[in-house]
Amino acid sequence: MAGSIEQRKSEHIQITLNEKVTGDAITTGFESYAFIHNALPEIDFADISTEAEFLGHACRTPFLISSMTGGTALAETINRNLAEAAEERGWALALGSTRALLDSDGHPPSFLMRRYAPNVPIIANIGAVQFNYGYGIDECRRIVELTEADMLVLHLNSIQEVVQDGGDTNFRALLGKIETLCTGLGVPVGVKEVGWGIDGETARRLTDAGIAFVDVAGAGGTSWSQVEKFRSKDPVRRAAAEAFSDWGIPTADSVRMVRAEIGGRTLVASGGMRTGLDAAKALALGADFVGFGRSILKEATQSTEDVLESMAVREMELRMAMFGIGASNLRELKDTPRLVRKGF
């Protein structure tokens, strides 16, 4: 089993890097929004602050590295480069699914990133469906202890599990188990999709159960039905996956839906995020943090320096957007009336 997990994780990396894994007719939705330019911003660009707080943890930007990988030697290199860059730039760091961490053959060092990122929030990660396959609070606590994580996120990936050969598809009665975990784990618990978005009503049920933050991980970026299509040996699953290449809630719409339902709970926008301008739009729509994943994966396979340069570009884009509307800090960006539907 451990060997199959390691092989699957390696294949995920290669497929995501080298194959077309996005939908053909679905986007994040951010292209439908524009900021009304402010020709007289009345602020000094040098004074713009992007300081943010993630559940009590200070960050220099409202950015996090989304959960991507782990469990292989290549994943260790990728995660180390990401962790070192996150520490230097002050980004939060989310780990890939840590189920393999509990298996001695699942390349545990690929998940142990605290040594490289001692001062930024680290988010451990496991699939919520695993609660129906023998995992519980003890396993989650062990994952948090091993990774020295500040919090845990549960990923929801129902469509992926159906397409994946041997996938875990029993999603029955998970909400009560999630509530038990939130009550007893001792660190904040969040929830995230993996590229199909979360609707407002589902987000409200989750936060009512004790979830501390919601990462919408909306549609418009990587489609995991397409990733698993390339791996599957089942012709029926491969063919069926094609019909779902454009499935999901666009990230921009998911952010709006969820913000309307969860009050002041922390909201993360991820899913197809490519630029700091996308991030600025997401923050103005109601997100508190923005996650970047596949858009920095290639750099993470190369070096920490390449990741740092990519991060610097996204931070500059965010600051330029803020300057362009006269927002000197994130509160002013989130409160701006200058984000409008295109066509104004």
CSV table of C-alpha atoms in Angstrom, one decimal:
chain,number,residue,atom,x,y,z
A,1,MET,CA,0.0,0.0,0.0
A,2,ALA,CA,2.8,2.4,0.9
A,3,GLY,CA,4.5,1.8,-2.3
A,4,SER,CA,1.3,2.5,-4.3
A,5,ILE,CA,0.9,5.8,-2.4
A,6,GLU,CA,4.5,6.9,-3.2
A,7,GLN,CA,4.0,5.9,-6.9
A,8,ARG,CA,0.7,7.8,-7.0
A,9,LYS,CA,2.3,11.0,-5.5
A,10,SER,CA,5.2,10.8,-8.0
A,11,GLU,CA,2.7,10.4,-10.9
A,12,HIS,CA,0.7,13.4,-9.6
A,13,ILE,CA,3.7,15.6,-9.7
A,14,GLN,CA,4.7,14.6,-13.2
A,15,ILE,CA,1.2,14.8,-14.6
A,16,THR,CA,0.5,18.2,-13.0
A,17,LEU,CA,3.8,19.6,-14.4
A,18,ASN,CA,3.5,18.1,-17.9
A,19,GLU,CA,-0.1,17.4,-18.9
A,20,LYS,CA,-3.1,19.6,-19.5
A,21,VAL,CA,-5.0,19.3,-16.3
A,22,THR,CA,-7.2,22.3,-16.5
A,23,GLY,CA,-10.8,22.5,-17.8
A,24,ASP,CA,-11.6,23.8,-21.3
A,25,ALA,CA,-14.6,25.9,-20.6
A,26,ILE,CA,-14.3,27.0,-17.0
A,27,THR,CA,-12.3,29.8,-15.4
A,28,THR,CA,-11.7,31.2,-11.9
A,29,GLY,CA,-14.1,34.0,-12.7
A,30,PHE,CA,-11.7,36.7,-11.7
A,31,GLU,CA,-11.4,37.9,-15.3
A,32,SER,CA,-15.0,39.1,-15.0
A,33,TYR,CA,-13.9,41.7,-12.4
A,34,ALA,CA,-11.9,44.9,-12.7
A,35,PHE,CA,-10.7,47.6,-10.4
A,36,ILE,CA,-11.6,51.2,-11.2
A,37,HIS,CA,-8.3,52.9,-11.5
A,38,ASN,CA,-7.6,55.7,-9.1
A,39,ALA,CA,-5.4,58.2,-10.9
A,40,LEU,CA,-4.7,60.1,-7.6
A,41,PRO,CA,-4.1,57.5,-5.0
A,42,GLU,CA,-2.8,60.0,-2.3
A,43,ILE,CA,-0.6,57.4,-0.7
A,44,ASP,CA,3.1,56.5,-1.0
A,45,PHE,CA,3.8,53.2,-2.6
A,46,ALA,CA,6.6,52.6,-0.1
A,47,ASP,CA,4.2,52.8,2.8
A,48,ILE,CA,1.8,50.1,1.5
A,49,SER,CA,1.4,47.3,4.1
A,50,THR,CA,0.5,43.8,3.2
A,51,GLU,CA,0.8,42.5,6.8
A,52,ALA,CA,-1.8,39.9,7.7
A,53,GLU,CA,-2.8,37.5,10.4
A,54,PHE,CA,-3.8,33.8,10.0
A,55,LEU,CA,-5.6,32.6,13.1
A,56,GLY,CA,-3.4,34.5,15.4
A,57,HIS,CA,-0.2,34.0,13.4
A,58,ALA,CA,1.4,37.1,12.0
A,59,CYS,CA,2.4,36.9,8.3
A,60,ARG,CA,4.1,39.5,6.1
A,61,THR,CA,1.6,38.9,3.3
A,62,PRO,CA,-1.9,37.4,3.0
A,63,PHE,CA,-0.5,34.6,0.9
A,64,LEU,CA,-0.1,30.9,1.6
A,65,ILE,CA,1.5,28.0,-0.3
A,66,SER,CA,-1.4,25.6,-1.0
A,67,SER,CA,-1.2,21.9,-0.2
A,68,MET,CA,0.5,20.1,-3.1
A,69,THR,CA,2.6,17.1,-2.4
A,70,GLY,CA,4.6,14.8,-0.1
A,71,GLY,CA,5.6,11.2,0.3
A,72,THR,CA,8.4,11.0,-2.3
A,73,ALA,CA,12.0,12.0,-2.6
A,74,LEU,CA,11.1,14.7,-5.3
A,75,ALA,CA,8.3,15.9,-3.0
A,76,GLU,CA,10.9,16.4,-0.2
A,77,THR,CA,12.9,18.7,-2.5
A,78,ILE,CA,9.8,20.6,-3.6
A,79,ASN,CA,8.6,21.1,-0.1
A,80,ARG,CA,12.0,22.1,1.2
A,81,ASN,CA,12.3,24.8,-1.5
A,82,LEU,CA,8.8,26.0,-0.7
A,83,ALA,CA,9.4,26.0,3.1
A,84,GLU,CA,12.6,27.9,2.8
A,85,ALA,CA,11.0,30.5,0.6
A,86,ALA,CA,7.9,30.7,2.8
A,87,GLU,CA,10.2,31.4,5.8
A,88,GLU,CA,12.1,34.1,4.0
A,89,ARG,CA,9.0,35.9,2.5
A,90,GLY,CA,6.6,35.4,5.4
A,91,TRP,CA,4.0,33.2,3.7
A,92,ALA,CA,2.0,30.5,5.4
A,93,LEU,CA,2.8,26.9,4.3
A,94,ALA,CA,0.3,24.1,3.8
A,95,LEU,CA,1.6,20.6,3.4
A,96,GLY,CA,0.3,18.0,1.0
A,97,SER,CA,-1.8,15.1,2.2
A,98,THR,CA,0.1,13.6,5.2
A,99,ARG,CA,-1.5,10.2,5.3
A,100,ALA,CA,1.7,8.7,4.0
A,101,LEU,CA,3.6,10.2,7.0
A,102,LEU,CA,2.2,7.6,9.3
A,103,ASP,CA,3.8,4.9,7.2
A,104,SER,CA,7.5,4.4,7.6
A,105,ASP,CA,7.8,3.7,3.8
A,106,GLY,CA,5.9,6.9,2.9
A,107,HIS,CA,9.1,9.1,2.8
A,108,PRO,CA,8.3,10.9,6.1
A,109,PRO,CA,11.1,13.6,5.6
A,110,SER,CA,9.1,15.1,2.8
A,111,PHE,CA,6.6,16.3,5.4
A,112,LEU,CA,8.9,17.5,8.1
A,113,MET,CA,9.4,21.1,7.1
A,114,ARG,CA,9.4,22.9,10.4
A,115,ARG,CA,13.3,22.9,10.4
A,116,TYR,CA,13.2,25.0,7.2
A,117,ALA,CA,10.3,27.2,8.2
A,118,PRO,CA,10.5,27.8,12.0
A,119,ASN,CA,8.5,31.0,12.1
A,120,VAL,CA,5.6,30.8,9.7
A,121,PRO,CA,2.3,29.0,10.2
A,122,ILE,CA,2.4,25.4,8.9
A,123,ILE,CA,-0.8,23.6,8.1
A,124,ALA,CA,-0.9,19.8,8.1
A,125,ASN,CA,-3.4,18.1,5.8
A,126,ILE,CA,-5.4,14.9,5.5
A,127,GLY,CA,-8.4,13.8,3.5
A,128,ALA,CA,-11.7,14.0,5.5
A,129,VAL,CA,-12.8,10.8,3.9
A,130,GLN,CA,-10.1,8.9,5.8
A,131,PHE,CA,-12.4,9.2,8.9
A,132,ASN,CA,-14.4,6.4,7.2
A,133,TYR,CA,-11.3,4.3,6.6
A,134,GLY,CA,-9.8,3.8,10.1
A,135,TYR,CA,-8.4,7.3,10.8
A,136,GLY,CA,-9.5,9.4,13.8
A,137,ILE,CA,-8.4,12.0,16.3
A,138,ASP,CA,-5.4,10.0,17.4
A,139,GLU,CA,-4.0,9.8,13.9
A,140,CYS,CA,-4.6,13.5,13.3
A,141,ARG,CA,-3.0,14.4,16.6
A,142,ARG,CA,0.1,12.3,15.6
A,143,ILE,CA,0.3,14.1,12.3
A,144,VAL,CA,0.2,17.5,14.0
A,145,GLU,CA,2.9,16.4,16.4
A,146,LEU,CA,5.2,15.0,13.8
A,147,THR,CA,4.9,18.0,11.5
A,148,GLU,CA,4.9,20.5,14.3
A,149,ALA,CA,2.0,22.1,12.5
A,150,ASP,CA,0.0,25.0,13.9
A,151,MET,CA,-3.3,23.7,12.5
A,152,LEU,CA,-4.8,20.9,10.4
A,153,VAL,CA,-6.8,21.2,7.2
A,154,LEU,CA,-9.2,18.4,5.9
A,155,HIS,CA,-9.4,18.2,2.2
A,156,LEU,CA,-12.6,17.2,0.4
A,157,ASN,CA,-12.0,15.5,-2.9
A,158,SER,CA,-15.1,13.4,-3.7
A,159,ILE,CA,-14.9,13.5,-7.5
A,160,GLN,CA,-11.2,12.8,-7.5
A,161,GLU,CA,-11.7,9.7,-5.3
A,162,VAL,CA,-14.2,8.3,-7.8
A,163,VAL,CA,-11.9,8.7,-10.8
A,164,GLN,CA,-8.8,7.5,-8.9
A,165,ASP,CA,-8.2,3.7,-9.2
A,166,GLY,CA,-8.9,2.3,-5.8
A,167,GLY,CA,-10.2,5.6,-4.5
A,168,ASP,CA,-12.0,6.0,-1.1
A,169,THR,CA,-15.5,7.0,-2.0
A,170,ASN,CA,-17.5,6.5,1.3
A,171,PHE,CA,-18.2,10.1,2.2
A,172,ARG,CA,-21.2,9.1,4.4
A,173,ALA,CA,-21.8,10.8,7.8
A,174,LEU,CA,-18.5,12.8,7.9
A,175,LEU,CA,-19.8,16.0,9.4
A,176,GLY,CA,-20.3,14.6,12.9
A,177,LYS,CA,-16.8,13.1,12.8
A,178,ILE,CA,-15.4,16.5,11.7
A,179,GLU,CA,-17.2,18.1,14.6
A,180,THR,CA,-15.6,15.6,17.0
A,181,LEU,CA,-12.2,16.4,15.6
A,182,CYS,CA,-12.7,20.1,15.9
A,183,THR,CA,-13.7,19.7,19.5
A,184,GLY,CA,-10.9,17.4,20.6
A,185,LEU,CA,-7.8,18.0,18.5
A,186,GLY,CA,-6.4,21.0,20.3
A,187,VAL,CA,-5.4,23.0,17.3
A,188,PRO,CA,-7.6,24.9,14.7
A,189,VAL,CA,-9.1,22.7,12.0
A,190,GLY,CA,-9.9,23.9,8.6
A,191,VAL,CA,-11.4,22.5,5.5
A,192,LYS,CA,-10.5,22.8,1.8
A,193,GLU,CA,-11.7,21.5,-1.6
A,194,VAL,CA,-9.1,20.4,-4.2
A,195,GLY,CA,-10.3,22.4,-7.2
A,196,TRP,CA,-14.1,22.2,-7.4
A,197,GLY,CA,-15.1,24.9,-4.8
A,198,ILE,CA,-17.3,25.0,-1.8
A,199,ASP,CA,-20.8,26.5,-1.8
A,200,GLY,CA,-22.0,28.8,1.0
A,201,GLU,CA,-24.5,26.4,2.6
A,202,THR,CA,-21.8,23.7,2.9
A,203,ALA,CA,-19.4,26.1,4.3
A,204,ARG,CA,-21.9,27.2,6.9
A,205,ARG,CA,-22.6,23.7,8.0
A,206,LEU,CA,-18.8,23.1,8.4
A,207,THR,CA,-18.2,26.3,10.4
A,208,ASP,CA,-21.2,25.5,12.6
A,209,ALA,CA,-19.5,22.2,13.3
A,210,GLY,CA,-16.4,24.0,14.5
A,211,ILE,CA,-14.3,24.5,11.4
A,212,ALA,CA,-12.0,27.5,11.9
A,213,PHE,CA,-11.2,28.3,8.3
A,214,VAL,CA,-12.5,27.5,4.9
A,215,ASP,CA,-10.3,27.3,1.8
A,216,VAL,CA,-12.6,27.3,-1.2
A,217,ALA,CA,-10.1,25.8,-3.6
A,218,GLY,CA,-12.4,26.6,-6.5
A,219,ALA,CA,-12.6,25.7,-10.1
A,220,GLY,CA,-10.5,27.3,-12.8
A,221,GLY,CA,-7.2,25.8,-12.0
A,222,THR,CA,-6.1,22.2,-11.7
A,223,SER,CA,-8.9,19.7,-12.3
A,224,TRP,CA,-8.1,16.5,-10.3
A,225,SER,CA,-10.5,14.4,-12.4
A,226,GLN,CA,-8.2,15.3,-15.3
A,227,VAL,CA,-5.1,14.4,-13.3
A,228,GLU,CA,-6.5,11.0,-12.2
A,229,LYS,CA,-7.7,10.4,-15.8
A,230,PHE,CA,-4.1,10.2,-16.9
A,231,ARG,CA,-3.4,7.7,-14.1
A,232,SER,CA,-6.4,5.5,-14.4
A,233,LYS,CA,-6.2,2.1,-16.0
A,234,ASP,CA,-10.0,1.8,-16.1
A,235,PRO,CA,-11.4,2.9,-19.5
A,236,VAL,CA,-14.8,3.7,-18.0
A,237,ARG,CA,-13.4,6.1,-15.4
A,238,ARG,CA,-11.1,7.7,-18.0
A,239,ALA,CA,-14.0,8.3,-20.3
A,240,ALA,CA,-16.3,9.6,-17.6
A,241,ALA,CA,-13.6,12.0,-16.3
A,242,GLU,CA,-13.8,13.9,-19.6
A,243,ALA,CA,-17.4,15.0,-18.8
A,244,PHE,CA,-16.2,16.6,-15.6
A,245,SER,CA,-13.3,18.7,-17.0
A,246,ASP,CA,-15.4,21.8,-16.5
A,247,TRP,CA,-17.1,20.8,-13.2
A,248,GLY,CA,-17.1,23.0,-10.1
A,249,ILE,CA,-17.7,26.4,-8.7
A,250,PRO,CA,-15.4,29.1,-10.1
A,251,THR,CA,-13.1,30.4,-7.4
A,252,ALA,CA,-14.5,34.0,-7.5
A,253,ASP,CA,-18.1,32.8,-7.1
A,254,SER,CA,-17.2,30.3,-4.3
A,255,VAL,CA,-15.5,33.2,-2.4
A,256,ARG,CA,-18.6,35.3,-2.6
A,257,MET,CA,-20.9,32.5,-1.7
A,258,VAL,CA,-18.9,31.4,1.3
A,259,ARG,CA,-18.2,34.9,2.7
A,260,ALA,CA,-21.9,35.5,2.7
A,261,GLU,CA,-22.5,32.5,5.0
A,262,ILE,CA,-19.6,32.2,7.4
A,263,GLY,CA,-19.5,35.7,9.0
A,264,GLY,CA,-16.1,36.6,10.2
A,265,ARG,CA,-14.5,33.1,10.0
A,266,THR,CA,-11.2,33.0,8.1
A,267,LEU,CA,-11.7,32.5,4.3
A,268,VAL,CA,-8.9,31.4,1.9
A,269,ALA,CA,-9.2,31.8,-1.8
A,270,SER,CA,-7.3,29.2,-3.8
A,271,GLY,CA,-7.9,27.4,-7.1
A,272,GLY,CA,-6.3,28.7,-10.3
A,273,MET,CA,-4.7,31.7,-8.6
A,274,ARG,CA,-2.0,33.0,-10.9
A,275,THR,CA,-1.1,36.6,-10.1
A,276,GLY,CA,-1.1,39.1,-7.3
A,277,LEU,CA,-3.8,40.9,-9.2
A,278,ASP,CA,-6.0,37.8,-9.0
A,279,ALA,CA,-5.2,37.8,-5.3
A,280,ALA,CA,-6.2,41.5,-4.9
A,281,LYS,CA,-9.6,40.7,-6.5
A,282,ALA,CA,-10.1,37.7,-4.2
A,283,LEU,CA,-9.3,39.8,-1.1
A,284,ALA,CA,-11.7,42.5,-2.3
A,285,LEU,CA,-14.4,39.9,-2.8
A,286,GLY,CA,-14.1,38.7,0.8
A,287,ALA,CA,-11.1,36.4,1.2
A,288,ASP,CA,-8.7,36.8,4.0
A,289,PHE,CA,-5.8,34.8,2.5
A,290,VAL,CA,-4.9,33.6,-1.0
A,291,GLY,CA,-3.3,30.3,-1.8
A,292,PHE,CA,-1.0,29.6,-4.7
A,293,GLY,CA,-0.3,26.0,-5.8
A,294,ARG,CA,0.5,24.8,-9.3
A,295,SER,CA,1.5,28.3,-10.5
A,296,ILE,CA,4.7,27.9,-8.4
A,297,LEU,CA,5.2,24.2,-8.6
A,298,LYS,CA,7.6,24.3,-11.5
A,299,GLU,CA,9.8,26.8,-9.6
A,300,ALA,CA,9.7,24.6,-6.6
A,301,THR,CA,11.2,21.7,-8.5
A,302,GLN,CA,14.2,23.9,-9.4
A,303,SER,CA,15.4,25.9,-6.4
A,304,THR,CA,14.4,28.0,-3.5
A,305,GLU,CA,15.7,31.1,-5.4
A,306,ASP,CA,13.2,30.4,-8.2
A,307,VAL,CA,10.4,30.2,-5.7
A,308,LEU,CA,11.5,33.4,-4.0
A,309,GLU,CA,11.5,35.3,-7.3
A,310,SER,CA,8.0,34.0,-8.1
A,311,MET,CA,6.8,35.0,-4.7
A,312,ALA,CA,8.3,38.5,-5.1
A,313,VAL,CA,6.5,39.0,-8.4
A,314,ARG,CA,3.1,38.1,-6.8
A,315,GLU,CA,3.7,40.4,-3.9
A,316,MET,CA,4.6,43.2,-6.3
A,317,GLU,CA,1.5,42.6,-8.3
A,318,LEU,CA,-0.6,42.8,-5.1
A,319,ARG,CA,1.0,46.1,-4.0
A,320,MET,CA,0.6,47.6,-7.5
A,321,ALA,CA,-3.1,46.8,-7.5
A,322,MET,CA,-3.4,48.3,-4.0
A,323,PHE,CA,-1.5,51.4,-5.2
A,324,GLY,CA,-3.8,51.6,-8.3
A,325,ILE,CA,-6.9,52.0,-6.1
A,326,GLY,CA,-5.3,54.0,-3.3
A,327,ALA,CA,-5.4,51.2,-0.7
A,328,SER,CA,-2.6,51.5,1.8
A,329,ASN,CA,-3.4,48.3,3.7
A,330,LEU,CA,-5.4,45.1,3.4
A,331,ARG,CA,-8.4,46.5,5.3
A,332,GLU,CA,-8.7,49.3,2.8
A,333,LEU,CA,-8.4,46.8,0.0
A,334,LYS,CA,-11.1,44.5,1.4
A,335,ASP,CA,-13.4,47.5,1.9
A,336,THR,CA,-12.8,49.1,-1.5
A,337,PRO,CA,-15.8,50.0,-3.6
A,338,ARG,CA,-13.6,50.0,-6.7
A,339,LEU,CA,-13.9,46.3,-7.6
A,340,VAL,CA,-16.7,46.0,-10.1
A,341,ARG,CA,-18.0,43.7,-12.8
A,342,LYS,CA,-16.4,44.4,-16.1
A,343,GLY,CA,-18.3,46.7,-18.4
A,344,PHE,CA,-18.7,49.6,-16.0
